[in-house]
Structures are given as structure tokens and as C-alpha cells.
Amino acid sequence: MSPNTSFTKATLSYPVYAADFDPYNRGYLLVGGGGGEGRSGVPNKISLLDVSSRSTLDTVAEADLTSQEDAVMTLANLASKDGLITFSGINSSEKERVADNNQHLRAFQVAYPKKKSQGSKKSEKQSKGNISFLSKTSLFTSPKNEIVKKDNYQRLLRLSPAQKRDGGHKRIGAIATGLNPESELVVFNATSNAPSEADVIYRIHPKEGADVNDVDIYEPSEGHFNVAYCTDRQVFIYDIAYDFRNKRATSVTSSNEFVPAYTLPFPDVFKGGPRPTIKYLRWLTPTHLLLCCNLPQRKGAELLVLHTHPTGPGEVILKKKLPTRIKAAGGMDVCSLDADPETGARQVVVAIAGHDIAIHVWTLDYSGPKTDTISRFRSCTTLQDVHPLQMTKVVFSPFYSPWPPKSKNGSAPKRPGPQYLQLASTSLGNTVVVDTFSLTPVAPKKPYSRYVLSTQKSALVNTGVPLFVAGFALLVTLMLLQSYLDLQSGGVGESNIQLLPQGLRDAFAKMQPKLPPGAREPVVQDEQATSSVIVEEPTASSMIVDEQTATSAIVDAMPDIDAIVSEVPGA
């Protein structure tokens, strides 16, 4: 575990299938699950956990649900003034399902406990919160097959991300069926605590009844939503513009003109075998989707970054093969940290729950809308043996910039305190674990600096490079100072003050400057040989004798002209 990571753990009385944080990160986590219909001894419950402390994980509210209905399979939270409005996926009893009365979408009101006043005593107990039932409804089309009626359930529930706006923020939601050959994805208006048919924005029926494996929603501008979902082999994106006041969709991608945003390619003809399965997807930016694919026969998993295009299929621009110990991925979530106010650059944190009961965390860096590029995956940490049994859910807490709004008079803002990112995970072993990661500003001295999660490599660089530079500078300084002391003492090693170890001094003494290419070593003659050579000044007579001698030598070296002529035919 990374040194900047801490965790807390709680064990509940039921297996946990669903979890979601407060949308504005007010320090609470809602979880739900249970034993399902008719299983005595294993209750169905919804629990509110206080996650504001990094050392404890306390249950502050709990709702006991009937054992005559199914367990809580999905959860998603809307914020209210004093708590939450929670949507959940809970199947009605089998008898009601067969009678076409499966009211699968439930709503609960969650009231937070009152915070202790500053003057209260430490011994005073914290007040409890409250979870109360609000409504239940059915938004799916009733199945025609009797067997499907029994098995059909609300497999997926996803809300558009919350955003901090002065005038409030309205959100939409999406739910999808499971175990239904007539698969259906319903997009609805999530501003009501009792959604009805009038709140249904759009119904999507995948071709050939393919199951919807995952769904995610992005809001690039107010009232405009991108709904992405995946089947085993394909990814689809619907652009929806919705008028909340008049409760109608003003623009929806036409299904007649619709083409998949991405289709998994077939394997190499020589390799053969089945294609991978797209299990999870999440929006990274308005133009980038992250896909998590499980390879066939539990041979691993991989991450794909898909760059989408408004007029055609997208393209995979980045691929990450997960470690071989991950035989298959069992969950995925991402958290986009706050953006740079000038460039829009931000970091995205990715968590993958593996079937090895470990959580693997990576980061991606987005350059901003101007260049619209994504960096490579950087490993942050691996959380080993998080739960005793298989994990069912991983979810990040939302993160917003902690800096206050800019003042009109231009005064310097108050610097925020330490910032953290939380990651919750649940399991079939009744356990809930919340891991807390420390965040750091990119430029600590710069106001409104964005925050990032340091990776293993960046942490090593941040600590190792300064130490290396400081050590190298110290070594060079000692070398120069030692050379100066030796020079003052008359030669290398003559100084009484030795600043460097003997071995290091010997190594430096043996070092010779390298000659440039083509240069030769200088020839050093022996002093005795040089001194024994007497060089005489040339005289006029000696120069004449030398000239005559040279002329005679040239004449002697010339061939006999008569002999050469006699050898020529006809001469």
C-alpha cells in the first residue's frame, strides 16, 4: 500500500451489492444489499456510513427491508438540503413479478444525523440519522415470457454526475434490465422522487436483445447529455438534449441513423478464438471513453481509451494490458479531479477491482480541450487482499476544487487544507472498505492550482531527482575545493586537508582528458637523448658539397639511355 493511503473497514450483517457516496462529498456513504427473497437469517438492508474520519467507519442510520422481496442490487444518490434522495433497484416478490407488477425502482429519503455543536461534550453521543421509504414504481416494459418475468431485474442504475452550480443542478438517470432476452435501457428525468411514465425521456432496445453490461452519462453543457452504454462487443452513444421545465427531449440521436461508436475487432484469422467482452465503461472527457474488457477464458483484462467522433465510429488511441495476476476484472470506476482554470487540464484516477481480491489504481492526465490528448497509464498503487470474498462494487467519492471563488477585489484566496480522495469497495463477505488517498497541488505556491494523485514513478522522481542533483553538486564542489588545496600545497595529494576519500582521489588522478577525433598523442623524447644531439648550423661550403652529392646521386639513378634505345625495334 502507498504510504499516502489509509483505510477503514466495517463488517455488516449482510452481503453488500451497491454503494454510492454523497454527490457533494459531505462525508457519507450509502450501501445496500441482503440475502434476497425468502432467505431466513440474512436480512435486506440499506445502511448509511459516516466516512468523514480516516480512522473509523461508523453506521449512523439503517433501514430494514422486507425479506419477502429481493435484495438491494443498485443505488444512486441525489442531494437534498439535509441528506439524500436515494434511488435503488429492488425487485418485488416473485408473485408480484409474475402478475406484471414488478415495482423495481424505489426511492428513499435519507436524513443525516445532526452534527455536534462546538460546545458539546466529548462524552455526548452522536445522534443517529434516518432512512425512510418514499416511493416505488415500474419503468420497464413488461416482459411477455413468464420465465423472464420471474428472473428480470434492474441490473444497472446510473445518474448523470452532480455539478456545483449557483442555480442548482438537475440530473437524469438510466436503468437497464438483467436476465431479459428483450433487453431494455430506460433514460428518465431524475428530478422527481417518484418517477413515472411522464418522466421517461427515451427507451433503448439493443439489437438482438443483447444485455447492457454498463452505462454512463456525461453532461458537456447544461441540459445536454451523452449516454453511453456497452454490450459484449459494441459501444453506443446517444446524444440527448432535455428540457426539464417542459419535461420533453428536444433532441435525441436518431436510431435509424445510429451506428456503433465502437465494435471490438475480430481476432487474427490464424489465432482464432472468441473476442473479448466489454464489461465496464466510463466517460473520461467529453470525447474519451474508458473501456474495460475481459479476455476469453479468464486469461486477463485490458483497458482501452476510445476517442469518440460525432459523425462516425471512434478509434482506440490507448491500450493497457493489466497485470497477468488479474484473471478478470470485477468492477471499475473513475474520478475526474478538478481542472486547471486556464487550460482545463486535469487528472483522472482509475480503479479496477480484480478477481484476485485486489484493487489496482492508475492515473491518466488530460491536457485540456485545446489539444484534447490523454497521457499513458501511470500505476499509482495496488491494494492487496482488500476483502475476504469477491468484490461487488468499487466507487470513488466525487472531488471538487477546494479553492474559494475568486474575490471581486482581487485579494489572495485562503489556501485550503489537506485534500483527500476516497475509494469505497464492497464484497460478498459483508465487508465495506474505504481507502483514502492524499492529494497534492500541482503548483503548491500558485493560487487555484489543481490537485493530483501522485503515482509511484512521480513520487520517486520527486524525491530522487532533487537528492541526486544535490549530491552531484556537493561532489563537484568538493572536487574543485580539493584541487585548489592541492595546487596551493604544490601538487596532487600534497595538501594536509583531504576532503575526498583516498580511493576517489586516486580515481580522479588517473582520469586523463580525451583527445579530439584524429588527434595523436604527443611524442615525449628522453631528456638524455635530446641533450646528446648537437645541431650544427649549415655553412655555404657544406651546402655546395651537399648539392653536388645530390646531383651525382640523381645521375647515377637514371637508366642507361643507349641501352634503352638499342632495345627499341628498328632503332
Short mmCIF file of C-alpha atoms in Angstrom, two decimals, residues 514-521:
data_model
loop_
_atom_site.label_atom_id
_atom_site.label_comp_id
_atom_site.label_asym_id
_atom_site.label_seq_id
_atom_site.Cartn_x
_atom_site.Cartn_y
_atom_site.Cartn_z
CA LYS A 514 40.27 12.63 -24.04
CA LEU A 515 41.81 13.79 -27.35
CA PRO A 516 39.56 15.07 -30.12
CA PRO A 517 38.94 12.71 -33.07
CA GLY A 518 42.03 12.38 -35.34
CA ALA A 519 44.48 13.79 -32.80
CA ARG A 520 47.66 11.90 -31.83
CA GLU A 521 49.34 11.50 -28.53
#
